[in-house]
mmCIF file of C-alpha atoms in Angstrom:
data_model
loop_
_atom_site.group_PDB
_atom_site.id
_atom_site.type_symbol
_atom_site.label_atom_id
_atom_site.label_comp_id
_atom_site.label_asym_id
_atom_site.label_seq_id
_atom_site.Cartn_x
_atom_site.Cartn_y
_atom_site.Cartn_z
ATOM 1 C CA UNK A 293 25.565 6.422 58.531
ATOM 2 C CA UNK A 294 23.122 3.746 57.265
ATOM 3 C CA UNK A 295 26.023 1.587 55.836
ATOM 4 C CA UNK A 296 29.400 0.905 57.359
ATOM 5 C CA UNK A 297 31.468 2.128 54.347
ATOM 6 C CA UNK A 298 34.465 2.874 56.581
ATOM 7 C CA UNK A 299 34.914 -0.818 57.562
ATOM 8 C CA UNK A 300 34.272 -1.629 53.785
ATOM 9 C CA UNK A 301 37.014 0.544 52.653
ATOM 10 C CA UNK A 302 39.412 -0.671 55.347
ATOM 11 C CA UNK A 303 38.863 -4.305 54.444
ATOM 12 C CA UNK A 304 39.332 -3.963 50.648
ATOM 13 C CA UNK A 305 42.376 -1.675 50.436
ATOM 14 C CA UNK A 306 45.578 -3.542 50.904
ATOM 15 C CA UNK A 307 49.279 -3.185 49.815
ATOM 16 C CA UNK A 308 50.458 -5.706 47.221
ATOM 17 C CA UNK A 309 53.966 -5.897 45.497
ATOM 18 C CA UNK A 310 53.277 -6.509 41.779
ATOM 19 C CA UNK A 311 50.420 -8.006 40.231
ATOM 20 C CA UNK A 312 48.031 -9.465 42.895
ATOM 21 C CA UNK A 313 47.613 -12.689 41.033
ATOM 22 C CA UNK A 314 51.410 -13.506 40.802
ATOM 23 C CA UNK A 315 51.373 -12.537 44.542
ATOM 24 C CA UNK A 316 48.679 -14.889 45.303
ATOM 25 C CA UNK A 317 50.424 -17.785 43.484
ATOM 26 C CA UNK A 318 53.631 -17.018 45.206
ATOM 27 C CA UNK A 319 51.910 -16.684 48.486
ATOM 28 C CA UNK A 320 50.394 -20.136 48.181
ATOM 29 C CA UNK A 321 53.573 -21.801 47.205
ATOM 30 C CA UNK A 322 55.505 -20.097 50.098
ATOM 31 C CA UNK A 323 53.095 -21.156 52.736
ATOM 32 C CA UNK A 324 53.192 -24.733 51.400
ATOM 33 C CA UNK A 325 56.911 -24.780 51.509
ATOM 34 C CA UNK A 326 57.009 -23.265 55.185
ATOM 35 C CA UNK A 327 54.724 -26.006 56.235
ATOM 36 C CA UNK A 328 57.410 -28.615 55.323
ATOM 37 C CA UNK A 329 60.863 -27.201 54.942
ATOM 38 C CA UNK A 330 63.673 -29.103 53.185
ATOM 39 C CA UNK A 331 65.134 -29.040 49.795
ATOM 40 C CA UNK A 332 62.703 -28.226 46.895
ATOM 41 C CA UNK A 333 62.021 -31.222 44.572
ATOM 42 C CA UNK A 334 58.692 -30.559 42.882
ATOM 43 C CA UNK A 335 55.895 -27.888 42.724
ATOM 44 C CA UNK A 336 52.316 -28.571 41.735
ATOM 45 C CA UNK A 337 49.847 -25.644 41.366
ATOM 46 C CA UNK A 338 46.225 -25.860 40.561
ATOM 47 C CA UNK A 339 44.084 -22.834 40.197
ATOM 48 C CA UNK A 340 40.877 -21.533 38.743
ATOM 49 C CA UNK A 341 40.843 -20.279 35.258
ATOM 50 C CA UNK A 342 40.595 -16.379 36.089
ATOM 51 C CA UNK A 343 43.693 -16.737 38.350
ATOM 52 C CA UNK A 344 45.688 -18.506 35.719
ATOM 53 C CA UNK A 345 44.747 -15.961 33.001
ATOM 54 C CA UNK A 346 45.646 -12.969 35.287
ATOM 55 C CA UNK A 347 48.902 -14.412 36.309
ATOM 56 C CA UNK A 348 50.050 -15.847 32.984
ATOM 57 C CA UNK A 349 51.864 -12.792 31.367
ATOM 58 C CA UNK A 350 52.410 -10.782 34.812
ATOM 59 C CA UNK A 351 55.716 -9.443 35.607
ATOM 60 C CA UNK A 352 57.332 -10.764 38.667
ATOM 61 C CA UNK A 353 58.544 -7.891 40.780
ATOM 62 C CA UNK A 354 62.257 -7.321 41.277
ATOM 63 C CA UNK A 355 63.104 -9.348 38.175
ATOM 64 C CA UNK A 356 62.599 -9.269 34.289
ATOM 65 C CA UNK A 357 60.596 -12.428 34.562
ATOM 66 C CA UNK A 358 56.954 -13.379 33.956
ATOM 67 C CA UNK A 359 54.405 -15.938 34.705
ATOM 68 C CA UNK A 360 52.741 -18.498 37.138
ATOM 69 C CA UNK A 361 55.592 -21.113 37.047
ATOM 70 C CA UNK A 362 58.366 -18.892 38.203
ATOM 71 C CA UNK A 363 56.105 -17.041 40.580
ATOM 72 C CA UNK A 364 55.317 -20.394 42.163
ATOM 73 C CA UNK A 365 58.949 -21.291 42.335
ATOM 74 C CA UNK A 366 60.198 -18.074 43.647
ATOM 75 C CA UNK A 367 57.513 -18.150 46.318
ATOM 76 C CA UNK A 368 58.525 -21.468 47.690
ATOM 77 C CA UNK A 369 62.343 -20.651 47.149
ATOM 78 C CA UNK A 370 62.703 -17.300 48.537
ATOM 79 C CA UNK A 371 59.206 -15.861 49.477
ATOM 80 C CA UNK A 372 57.875 -14.777 52.961
ATOM 81 C CA UNK A 373 54.391 -15.838 53.194
ATOM 82 C CA UNK A 374 53.994 -13.792 56.425
ATOM 83 C CA UNK A 375 54.157 -10.804 54.182
ATOM 84 C CA UNK A 376 50.972 -11.558 52.428
ATOM 85 C CA UNK A 377 50.640 -10.122 48.925
ATOM 86 C CA UNK A 378 54.056 -8.612 49.373
ATOM 87 C CA UNK A 379 55.465 -12.146 49.708
ATOM 88 C CA UNK A 380 58.121 -11.375 46.861
ATOM 89 C CA UNK A 381 59.782 -8.581 48.620
ATOM 90 C CA UNK A 382 63.483 -8.724 48.336
ATOM 91 C CA UNK A 383 63.470 -11.276 45.292
ATOM 92 C CA UNK A 384 66.023 -10.503 42.633
ATOM 93 C CA UNK A 385 67.227 -11.903 39.316
ATOM 94 C CA UNK A 386 69.946 -13.689 41.454
ATOM 95 C CA UNK A 387 67.244 -15.883 42.901
ATOM 96 C CA UNK A 388 65.938 -16.688 39.298
ATOM 97 C CA UNK A 389 69.346 -17.554 38.284
ATOM 98 C CA UNK A 390 69.812 -20.002 41.422
ATOM 99 C CA UNK A 391 66.310 -21.642 40.840
ATOM 100 C CA UNK A 392 67.396 -22.285 37.088
ATOM 101 C CA UNK A 393 70.372 -24.095 38.350
ATOM 102 C CA UNK A 394 68.292 -26.166 40.499
ATOM 103 C CA UNK A 395 65.877 -26.989 37.723
ATOM 104 C CA UNK A 396 62.784 -27.515 40.103
ATOM 105 C CA UNK A 397 59.823 -28.866 38.040
ATOM 106 C CA UNK A 398 56.884 -26.847 38.209
ATOM 107 C CA UNK A 399 53.572 -28.038 36.952
ATOM 108 C CA UNK A 400 50.402 -25.760 36.586
ATOM 109 C CA UNK A 401 46.987 -26.941 35.995
ATOM 110 C CA UNK A 402 43.508 -25.159 35.580
ATOM 111 C CA UNK A 403 40.595 -26.440 37.439
ATOM 112 C CA UNK A 404 37.605 -25.582 35.310
ATOM 113 C CA UNK A 405 35.035 -26.403 38.002
ATOM 114 C CA UNK A 406 36.202 -23.548 40.323
ATOM 115 C CA UNK A 407 34.586 -20.150 39.254
ATOM 116 C CA UNK A 408 35.978 -17.997 42.202
ATOM 117 C CA UNK A 409 39.494 -17.578 43.339
ATOM 118 C CA UNK A 410 41.086 -20.948 43.923
ATOM 119 C CA UNK A 411 44.814 -21.789 44.335
ATOM 120 C CA UNK A 412 46.045 -25.152 45.613
ATOM 121 C CA UNK A 413 49.924 -25.388 46.083
ATOM 122 C CA UNK A 414 51.552 -28.959 46.785
ATOM 123 C CA UNK A 415 55.289 -28.414 47.334
ATOM 124 C CA UNK A 416 57.379 -31.480 47.647
ATOM 125 C CA UNK A 417 60.829 -31.387 49.190
ATOM 126 C CA UNK A 418 63.261 -33.781 50.946
ATOM 127 C CA UNK A 419 61.122 -33.652 54.086
ATOM 128 C CA UNK A 420 57.644 -34.317 52.646
ATOM 129 C CA UNK A 421 54.820 -32.607 50.929
ATOM 130 C CA UNK A 422 53.592 -29.196 52.031
ATOM 131 C CA UNK A 423 49.987 -28.026 51.040
ATOM 132 C CA UNK A 424 48.293 -24.691 51.007
ATOM 133 C CA UNK A 425 44.917 -23.829 49.590
ATOM 134 C CA UNK A 426 43.686 -20.115 48.941
ATOM 135 C CA UNK A 427 39.921 -19.499 48.223
ATOM 136 C CA UNK A 428 37.662 -16.670 47.351
ATOM 137 C CA UNK A 429 40.231 -13.786 48.045
ATOM 138 C CA UNK A 430 43.812 -13.356 46.986
ATOM 139 C CA UNK A 431 45.385 -13.718 50.318
ATOM 140 C CA UNK A 432 42.629 -15.792 51.994
ATOM 141 C CA UNK A 433 44.585 -19.084 53.024
ATOM 142 C CA UNK A 434 42.074 -21.614 54.290
ATOM 143 C CA UNK A 435 44.055 -24.836 54.603
ATOM 144 C CA UNK A 436 47.719 -25.746 55.418
ATOM 145 C CA UNK A 437 49.006 -29.179 55.856
ATOM 146 C CA UNK A 438 52.262 -31.227 56.015
ATOM 147 C CA UNK A 439 51.782 -34.561 54.433
ATOM 148 C CA UNK A 440 48.631 -36.014 56.087
ATOM 149 C CA UNK A 441 48.808 -33.589 59.133
ATOM 150 C CA UNK A 442 46.593 -30.597 58.767
ATOM 151 C CA UNK A 443 48.153 -27.643 60.159
ATOM 152 C CA UNK A 444 45.380 -25.086 59.574
ATOM 153 C CA UNK A 445 41.812 -25.133 58.391
ATOM 154 C CA UNK A 446 39.134 -22.602 58.107
ATOM 155 C CA UNK A 447 35.709 -23.434 56.492
ATOM 156 C CA UNK A 448 35.328 -19.825 55.226
ATOM 157 C CA UNK A 449 36.996 -16.365 55.268
ATOM 158 C CA UNK A 450 36.737 -14.552 58.439
ATOM 159 C CA UNK A 451 34.228 -11.571 57.971
ATOM 160 C CA UNK A 452 36.592 -9.056 58.967
ATOM 161 C CA UNK A 453 39.063 -10.234 56.345
ATOM 162 C CA UNK A 454 36.693 -9.807 53.321
ATOM 163 C CA UNK A 455 34.115 -7.223 51.752
ATOM 164 C CA UNK A 456 31.675 -9.972 50.880
ATOM 165 C CA UNK A 457 30.087 -9.910 54.244
ATOM 166 C CA UNK A 458 28.746 -6.343 53.152
ATOM 167 C CA UNK A 459 25.291 -6.445 51.931
ATOM 168 C CA UNK A 460 24.943 -4.192 48.979
ATOM 169 C CA UNK A 461 21.465 -5.018 48.202
ATOM 170 C CA UNK A 462 19.863 -1.447 49.114
ATOM 171 C CA UNK A 463 23.091 0.629 48.392
ATOM 172 C CA UNK A 464 22.685 3.406 46.030
ATOM 173 C CA UNK A 465 25.278 5.693 44.341
ATOM 174 C CA UNK A 466 23.768 8.514 46.417
ATOM 175 C CA UNK A 467 24.663 6.681 49.565
ATOM 176 C CA UNK A 468 28.328 6.394 48.477
ATOM 177 C CA UNK A 469 28.274 10.071 47.363
ATOM 178 C CA UNK A 470 26.992 11.197 50.809
ATOM 179 C CA UNK A 471 29.450 9.113 52.732
ATOM 180 C CA UNK A 472 32.338 10.668 50.552
ATOM 181 C CA UNK A 473 31.125 14.156 51.315
ATOM 182 C CA UNK A 474 30.207 13.644 55.051
ATOM 183 C CA UNK A 475 32.568 10.979 56.649
ATOM 184 C CA UNK A 476 34.822 12.263 59.189
ATOM 185 C CA UNK A 477 38.217 12.636 57.841
ATOM 186 C CA UNK A 478 39.925 10.411 60.216
ATOM 187 C CA UNK A 479 37.991 7.521 58.929
ATOM 188 C CA UNK A 480 39.616 7.895 55.629
ATOM 189 C CA UNK A 481 43.208 7.140 56.519
ATOM 190 C CA UNK A 482 43.108 4.138 54.248
ATOM 191 C CA UNK A 483 42.339 6.491 51.234
ATOM 192 C CA UNK A 484 45.310 8.603 52.122
ATOM 193 C CA UNK A 485 47.536 5.612 52.301
ATOM 194 C CA UNK A 486 46.345 4.461 48.866
ATOM 195 C CA UNK A 487 46.815 8.092 47.311
ATOM 196 C CA UNK A 488 50.420 8.271 48.748
ATOM 197 C CA UNK A 489 51.590 4.603 47.715
ATOM 198 C CA UNK A 490 50.238 4.956 44.357
ATOM 199 C CA UNK A 491 51.631 8.315 43.730
ATOM 200 C CA UNK A 492 54.995 7.067 44.955
ATOM 201 C CA UNK A 493 54.569 4.252 42.417
ATOM 202 C CA UNK A 494 53.851 6.557 39.687
ATOM 203 C CA UNK A 495 56.960 8.598 40.516
ATOM 204 C CA UNK A 496 59.111 5.535 40.222
ATOM 205 C CA UNK A 497 57.398 4.550 36.907
ATOM 206 C CA UNK A 498 58.248 7.974 35.333
ATOM 207 C CA UNK A 499 61.829 6.843 35.456
ATOM 208 C CA UNK A 500 60.967 4.448 32.838
ATOM 209 C CA UNK A 501 59.193 0.903 33.084
ATOM 210 C CA UNK A 502 56.801 -1.186 31.090
ATOM 211 C CA UNK A 503 55.614 0.316 27.872
ATOM 212 C CA UNK A 504 56.917 3.737 28.840
ATOM 213 C CA UNK A 505 53.754 5.248 27.783
ATOM 214 C CA UNK A 506 54.187 8.684 29.507
ATOM 215 C CA UNK A 507 57.535 8.824 27.938
ATOM 216 C CA UNK A 508 56.181 8.389 24.614
ATOM 217 C CA UNK A 509 53.355 10.912 25.163
ATOM 218 C CA UNK A 510 56.061 13.461 26.384
ATOM 219 C CA UNK A 511 58.263 12.848 23.356
ATOM 220 C CA UNK A 512 55.428 13.639 20.904
ATOM 221 C CA UNK A 513 54.114 16.529 23.099
ATOM 222 C CA UNK A 514 57.637 18.072 22.707
ATOM 223 C CA UNK A 515 57.576 17.696 18.977
ATOM 224 C CA UNK A 516 54.383 19.661 18.877
ATOM 225 C CA UNK A 517 52.364 16.697 17.618
ATOM 226 C CA UNK A 518 50.122 16.430 20.810
ATOM 227 C CA UNK A 519 48.562 19.448 22.673
ATOM 228 C CA UNK A 520 49.818 21.148 25.712
ATOM 229 C CA UNK A 521 50.143 19.676 29.106
ATOM 230 C CA UNK A 522 46.469 19.665 30.106
ATOM 231 C CA UNK A 523 44.757 17.994 33.011
ATOM 232 C CA UNK A 524 44.141 14.780 30.842
ATOM 233 C CA UNK A 525 47.767 14.769 29.921
ATOM 234 C CA UNK A 526 48.658 14.984 33.691
ATOM 235 C CA UNK A 527 46.130 12.133 34.482
ATOM 236 C CA UNK A 528 47.668 9.853 31.875
ATOM 237 C CA UNK A 529 51.225 10.539 33.102
ATOM 238 C CA UNK A 530 50.457 9.713 36.595
ATOM 239 C CA UNK A 531 48.111 6.640 35.830
ATOM 240 C CA UNK A 532 50.137 5.084 33.008
ATOM 241 C CA UNK A 533 53.444 5.494 34.966
ATOM 242 C CA UNK A 534 52.121 3.779 37.922
ATOM 243 C CA UNK A 535 50.510 0.888 35.706
ATOM 244 C CA UNK A 536 53.798 0.658 33.731
ATOM 245 C CA UNK A 537 55.861 0.318 36.958
ATOM 246 C CA UNK A 538 53.439 -2.408 38.366
ATOM 247 C CA UNK A 539 53.188 -4.438 35.217
ATOM 248 C CA UNK A 540 56.713 -3.926 34.340
ATOM 249 C CA UNK A 541 57.918 -5.494 37.724
ATOM 250 C CA UNK A 542 59.441 -2.648 39.429
ATOM 251 C CA UNK A 543 60.085 -3.735 43.050
ATOM 252 C CA UNK A 544 57.688 -1.195 44.615
ATOM 253 C CA UNK A 545 54.204 -1.930 46.040
ATOM 254 C CA UNK A 546 50.773 -0.599 44.786
ATOM 255 C CA UNK A 547 47.888 -0.209 46.994
ATOM 256 C CA UNK A 548 45.191 -2.522 45.789
ATOM 257 C CA UNK A 549 41.417 -2.458 46.167
ATOM 258 C CA UNK A 550 39.210 -5.456 45.815
ATOM 259 C CA UNK A 551 42.291 -7.407 45.342
ATOM 260 C CA UNK A 552 43.727 -5.432 42.407
ATOM 261 C CA UNK A 553 46.489 -2.814 42.327
ATOM 262 C CA UNK A 554 45.637 -1.856 38.787
ATOM 263 C CA UNK A 555 41.932 -1.257 39.851
ATOM 264 C CA UNK A 556 43.312 1.046 42.645
ATOM 265 C CA UNK A 557 45.662 2.856 40.323
ATOM 266 C CA UNK A 558 42.971 3.710 37.843
ATOM 267 C CA UNK A 559 40.374 4.577 40.441
ATOM 268 C CA UNK A 560 42.815 7.093 42.089
ATOM 269 C CA UNK A 561 45.466 8.602 39.868
ATOM 270 C CA UNK A 562 43.043 10.150 37.356
ATOM 271 C CA UNK A 563 41.184 11.895 40.350
ATOM 272 C CA UNK A 564 44.469 12.944 42.156
ATOM 273 C CA UNK A 565 45.688 14.453 38.849
ATOM 274 C CA UNK A 566 42.582 16.535 38.343
ATOM 275 C CA UNK A 567 42.421 17.562 41.787
ATOM 276 C CA UNK A 568 46.035 18.847 42.003
ATOM 277 C CA UNK A 569 45.837 20.519 38.499
ATOM 278 C CA UNK A 570 42.757 22.349 39.419
ATOM 279 C CA UNK A 571 44.190 23.453 42.956
ATOM 280 C CA UNK A 572 41.773 21.477 45.100
ATOM 281 C CA UNK A 573 42.609 20.971 48.637
ATOM 282 C CA UNK A 574 44.011 17.603 49.982
ATOM 283 C CA UNK A 575 40.470 17.000 51.878
ATOM 284 C CA UNK A 576 38.622 17.475 48.514
ATOM 285 C CA UNK A 577 40.956 15.019 46.779
ATOM 286 C CA UNK A 578 40.640 12.540 49.572
ATOM 287 C CA UNK A 579 36.968 12.622 49.546
ATOM 288 C CA UNK A 580 36.853 12.408 45.686
ATOM 289 C CA UNK A 581 38.929 9.188 45.884
ATOM 290 C CA UNK A 582 36.890 7.831 48.612
ATOM 291 C CA UNK A 583 33.857 8.120 46.326
ATOM 292 C CA UNK A 584 35.839 6.466 43.377
ATOM 293 C CA UNK A 585 36.940 3.577 45.733
ATOM 294 C CA UNK A 586 33.469 2.966 46.837
ATOM 295 C CA UNK A 587 32.236 2.910 43.071
ATOM 296 C CA UNK A 588 35.039 0.550 42.251
ATOM 297 C CA UNK A 589 34.035 -1.650 45.039
ATOM 298 C CA UNK A 590 30.359 -1.446 44.237
ATOM 299 C CA UNK A 591 30.992 -2.308 40.519
ATOM 300 C CA UNK A 592 33.227 -5.182 41.215
ATOM 301 C CA UNK A 593 30.771 -6.624 43.744
ATOM 302 C CA UNK A 594 28.579 -7.466 40.569
ATOM 303 C CA UNK A 595 31.166 -8.199 37.905
ATOM 304 C CA UNK A 596 33.290 -10.278 40.069
ATOM 305 C CA UNK A 597 36.923 -9.967 41.328
ATOM 306 C CA UNK A 598 38.219 -11.840 38.388
ATOM 307 C CA UNK A 599 36.201 -11.394 35.186
ATOM 308 C CA UNK A 600 36.266 -11.742 31.449
ATOM 309 C CA UNK A 601 35.574 -7.867 31.506
ATOM 310 C CA UNK A 602 38.488 -5.363 32.027
ATOM 311 C CA UNK A 603 37.628 -4.374 35.667
ATOM 312 C CA UNK A 604 40.389 -1.819 35.616
ATOM 313 C CA UNK A 605 38.513 0.485 33.129
ATOM 314 C CA UNK A 606 34.907 -0.624 33.878
ATOM 315 C CA UNK A 607 35.250 -0.738 37.645
ATOM 316 C CA UNK A 608 38.270 1.656 38.494
ATOM 317 C CA UNK A 609 37.603 3.911 35.312
ATOM 318 C CA UNK A 610 33.644 4.220 36.607
ATOM 319 C CA UNK A 611 35.116 5.248 39.960
ATOM 320 C CA UNK A 612 37.280 7.647 38.667
ATOM 321 C CA UNK A 613 34.673 9.191 36.566
ATOM 322 C CA UNK A 614 32.465 9.633 39.639
ATOM 323 C CA UNK A 615 35.489 11.072 41.597
ATOM 324 C CA UNK A 616 36.142 13.596 38.798
ATOM 325 C CA UNK A 617 32.586 14.672 38.978
ATOM 326 C CA UNK A 618 32.815 15.161 42.734
ATOM 327 C CA UNK A 619 35.774 17.563 42.181
ATOM 328 C CA UNK A 620 34.034 19.252 39.338
ATOM 329 C CA UNK A 621 31.319 20.227 41.893
ATOM 330 C CA UNK A 622 28.787 17.713 40.561
ATOM 331 C CA UNK A 623 26.063 15.647 42.586
ATOM 332 C CA UNK A 624 25.157 11.915 42.593
ATOM 333 C CA UNK A 625 22.986 12.741 39.671
ATOM 334 C CA UNK A 626 25.978 13.592 37.589
ATOM 335 C CA UNK A 627 28.120 10.906 39.184
ATOM 336 C CA UNK A 628 25.537 8.214 37.910
ATOM 337 C CA UNK A 629 25.351 9.808 34.487
ATOM 338 C CA UNK A 630 29.344 9.476 34.136
ATOM 339 C CA UNK A 631 29.012 5.848 35.112
ATOM 340 C CA UNK A 632 26.419 5.257 32.671
ATOM 341 C CA UNK A 633 28.863 6.886 30.044
ATOM 342 C CA UNK A 634 31.611 4.563 31.101
ATOM 343 C CA UNK A 635 29.401 1.388 30.608
ATOM 344 C CA UNK A 636 28.169 2.526 27.183
ATOM 345 C CA UNK A 637 31.720 3.223 26.128
ATOM 346 C CA UNK A 638 34.024 0.454 27.361
ATOM 347 C CA UNK A 639 31.857 -2.549 28.078
ATOM 348 C CA UNK A 640 33.429 -4.515 25.122
ATOM 349 C CA UNK A 641 36.996 -4.216 26.743
ATOM 350 C CA UNK A 642 38.075 -7.903 27.532
ATOM 351 C CA UNK A 643 40.449 -8.986 30.260
ATOM 352 C CA UNK A 644 43.263 -11.172 28.781
ATOM 353 C CA UNK A 645 45.043 -11.258 32.020
ATOM 354 C CA UNK A 646 47.559 -8.961 33.676
ATOM 355 C CA UNK A 647 50.269 -7.903 31.334
ATOM 356 C CA UNK A 648 52.244 -4.768 30.188
ATOM 357 C CA UNK A 649 49.321 -4.236 27.979
ATOM 358 C CA UNK A 650 47.077 -3.182 30.879
ATOM 359 C CA UNK A 651 48.693 0.267 30.773
ATOM 360 C CA UNK A 652 47.169 0.618 27.365
ATOM 361 C CA UNK A 653 43.746 -0.067 28.801
ATOM 362 C CA UNK A 654 44.354 2.273 31.704
ATOM 363 C CA UNK A 655 45.149 5.087 29.250
ATOM 364 C CA UNK A 656 41.923 4.497 27.312
ATOM 365 C CA UNK A 657 40.222 4.459 30.660
ATOM 366 C CA UNK A 658 41.589 7.634 31.690
ATOM 367 C CA UNK A 659 40.294 9.556 28.720
ATOM 368 C CA UNK A 660 36.973 7.876 28.889
ATOM 369 C CA UNK A 661 36.559 8.757 32.631
ATOM 370 C CA UNK A 662 37.198 12.520 31.733
ATOM 371 C CA UNK A 663 34.858 12.434 28.819
ATOM 372 C CA UNK A 664 32.148 10.836 30.870
ATOM 373 C CA UNK A 665 32.473 13.414 33.653
ATOM 374 C CA UNK A 666 32.559 16.412 31.329
ATOM 375 C CA UNK A 667 29.414 15.086 29.532
ATOM 376 C CA UNK A 668 27.594 14.465 32.888
ATOM 377 C CA UNK A 669 28.643 18.080 34.032
ATOM 378 C CA UNK A 670 27.154 19.520 30.793
ATOM 379 C CA UNK A 671 23.841 17.853 31.657
ATOM 380 C CA UNK A 672 24.277 15.237 29.007
ATOM 381 C CA UNK A 673 23.250 11.816 29.878
ATOM 382 C CA UNK A 674 22.729 8.616 27.691
ATOM 383 C CA UNK A 675 19.165 7.601 27.923
ATOM 384 C CA UNK A 676 18.086 4.770 30.295
ATOM 385 C CA UNK A 677 17.445 1.353 29.021
ATOM 386 C CA UNK A 678 19.763 1.757 25.838
ATOM 387 C CA UNK A 679 21.990 -1.314 25.295
ATOM 388 C CA UNK A 680 23.804 -2.152 28.711
ATOM 389 C CA UNK A 681 22.496 1.031 30.377
ATOM 390 C CA UNK A 682 19.811 0.182 32.731
ATOM 391 C CA UNK A 683 17.103 2.208 34.342
ATOM 392 C CA UNK A 684 19.632 3.502 36.874
ATOM 393 C CA UNK A 685 23.326 3.434 37.415
ATOM 394 C CA UNK A 686 22.789 0.879 39.833
ATOM 395 C CA UNK A 687 20.920 -1.228 37.524
ATOM 396 C CA UNK A 688 23.543 -0.693 34.889
ATOM 397 C CA UNK A 689 26.203 -2.159 37.213
ATOM 398 C CA UNK A 690 23.996 -5.274 37.709
ATOM 399 C CA UNK A 691 23.868 -5.622 34.037
ATOM 400 C CA UNK A 692 27.570 -5.583 33.618
ATOM 401 C CA UNK A 693 27.560 -8.299 36.350
ATOM 402 C CA UNK A 694 25.262 -10.427 34.072
ATOM 403 C CA UNK A 695 27.363 -9.801 31.034
ATOM 404 C CA UNK A 696 30.364 -10.783 33.136
ATOM 405 C CA UNK A 697 28.876 -13.806 34.645
ATOM 406 C CA UNK A 698 26.551 -15.198 32.085
ATOM 407 C CA UNK A 699 27.671 -13.808 28.794
ATOM 408 C CA UNK A 700 31.504 -13.850 28.891
ATOM 409 C CA UNK A 701 32.281 -17.321 30.215
ATOM 410 C CA UNK A 702 33.086 -18.617 26.642
ATOM 411 C CA UNK A 703 35.146 -15.676 26.020
ATOM 412 C CA UNK A 704 37.319 -16.357 29.305
ATOM 413 C CA UNK A 705 37.568 -20.001 28.153
ATOM 414 C CA UNK A 706 38.969 -19.005 24.675
ATOM 415 C CA UNK A 707 41.346 -16.664 26.179
ATOM 416 C CA UNK A 708 42.798 -19.312 28.279
ATOM 417 C CA UNK A 709 42.991 -21.628 25.515
ATOM 418 C CA UNK A 710 44.879 -19.062 23.356
ATOM 419 C CA UNK A 711 47.402 -18.746 26.362
ATOM 420 C CA UNK A 712 47.915 -22.641 26.583
ATOM 421 C CA UNK A 713 48.343 -23.081 23.039
ATOM 422 C CA UNK A 714 50.858 -20.352 22.785
ATOM 423 C CA UNK A 715 50.071 -19.267 19.460
#
């Protein structure tokens, strides 16, 4: 193979408990506390705007609580930093009650000069001040100190820990398609793990969590006000159930991609639903999800890991559209057309942070992914160089990156201001 897509997938697919931004905040606080020990006195967290926005309304797994402050406090008080983004495993409402009795002050600040992922945790205890800094990637700890003693420092993330060492310059959608079709199946174990973990999460979510979108759809279907249980119904059931479980704080992990469990859910569950509904083999489904995952990573390379655009539907949804095309018997040409359709349809969807409302966005992304794939398979493609759609699918993704990086910065600042104002 011309490109090492196997290593790329392995680097970018990781388990995460709850929203990855909440996990990252808790991880930084947990590592800072572990550096010093003692009785908690005060917690100061400083983070970039995108991290603050995404964690602001996120449920904390294992509890009925939300937000940055409590995530930081729980990380320091009850978290296990050695578990990475599963740092809050085992945390319950009992820990929340104990923290409230302790009344530990937690202060949150936004550093507007930081564009990439950035979290600085300063945890003060009876034994001193523990410091931890995370940069660029959700679990990438680059600095740890106890008072003035540096315990760990790394100038930059190790290449094997990130996907940013990968050169996307000459990558085409056809390259991604060919890899998904031809890669030895044993190279795709991480995809098998992604499918299994997110299907397990969906099964838990079906029991009732978050906005209970699937239960609502089911209720209206039983009343005869919605159509039968077709493949789109199945896809929304699996996708929204997994999203509701994750955003509703259920204590079960999601497999993440490019640092987001929501992206991985949206890029995998619609494809799995189509494959199973249509009687495709396990290998065919794995290969289709491989293509979806690679398209998601490719898209997010340009729009950024934390952006003002909704990456779940534009990154994960575009991946899902390409994966569905694969299972429909399409080629890279149809996958490209489906990706262009997604951009033409949902580019205006903003990211206002992780919240239960992400399930609503995911539902819209599922329908759009199927429509995009169906249009492509009928030979229908939106003309090139129309609106955000570029001269190729690759150029379209680059255009989305420009919109995210150049055009949406004021939008992000406004969303953060709305959150801080609390109105």
